[in-house]
Amino acid sequence: MMNIKIGKRQLQGDVTIPASKSNVHRLLIAAALADAPTEILFQGRSEDIDATIRCIQELGAEVKCMEYGVKVVPIVKNEETALLDCGESGSTLRFLLPIVAALGKNAWIEGKGRLPERPISVITQTLQQHGCVVSDDCLPLELSGKLLGGKFVLPANISSQFLTGFLFALPLLEQDSEMILTTEIESKGYLNMTLDTLQKFGIKIQQTESGFFVSGKQQYHTPKQIQAEGDWSNAAFWLAAGATTNKITCHGLRQDSKQGDKAIMDILEQFGAEVAITEDTVTVQPKQLKGCRIDAAQIPDMVPILCMVAAVAEGKTEIYHAGRLRIKESDRLAAIADVLQKFGVAVEEYEDGICISSGKRKEVETEITINGYNDHRIVMASTIGATAVQQNIVIEGAQAVCKSYPNFFAEFVKLGGDADVL
């Protein structure tokens, strides 16, 4: 376990944002299913991306490292049982379950951390209804049989990852398929990323009133070379630091991105921060911040860092439609409430949301210890929060940032932050 001490020193400057983890997952999988090799250009590997690379290699793809990314040689089918270690990556697990079934591949699938507790029964039960044999509704599990097309009835309010996995898989089937969604879509930005990736690889998905129609017997066609987008989810931490400390400019962010967390710009403006935009940069600097109401249905990953902005905004901030945060790498609502309370900030936690009242913070110890909850977003939010509320902290389990942003603390120090590994 790595513990790290964070000082009060405020941040300022420029930072180049690494590739979007969500985008790279999708590009890797599409490339593995394509008709010829694909070069994916990106900077910034992470444990989750490595999990997807490891799994597509086990399925028969070849991944060659290049100076500015990877070259993916598509899957070559073989009869051996695949041993898929998804690490702690929910995206890897939920995307690949239907794909493995569509390929008719026998697989043993496992994970670690909180991944075995995270819900996948919607996927496993749907697979069983369409010709597959699944040994359990949680990890570890064994999957065999071949997925058959038809009608797929799925909820869209638990995780958009459920839908993404089937959207990748159904074009590979012999039969046509229809996806019928029983609820409104949450995290719609992530689903739009999936549809955008499929389109770039030549897959046609037809949206219907009730969901999607997917023709079978489609072929993924390589674009030969493709550039991954910068990560708006990780950029949100630095942009929030700009709103709460000093001016920060993030480079490498596309304004035409389908990523839902691009909404960070609008939300920081709603708080009262000054936001300036160019074609590939966003600059944020502080002004008088005021509390606001935030609907988290489409942006659940941003809730931890938005809570830190709320901690220094005048008045109350209410974040609602955030119940899904309880089934992430940690129970993020409980975790962030604990961190804020240790900062001396008044918090009310609800089943589906959280309310933060800045007011006058309670006096706390000169240095406090924060539990990182083995959750990358809690660790990063706590780090930025310490600079915002001017509190010396020690974060336990700070290595969790490697899941999505291994260079986070190096960038933090480059921007003037005070971070010492203990």
Coordinates of C-alpha atoms in Angstrom, one line a residue, residues 70 108 144 260 271 360:
V70 CA -0.4 0.1 -29.9
W108 CA -13.0 -18.7 -17.4
S144 CA -19.6 -21.5 -22.8
G260 CA -20.6 12.8 -21.1
F271 CA -20.8 27.1 -9.8
K360 CA -17.8 27.9 8.0

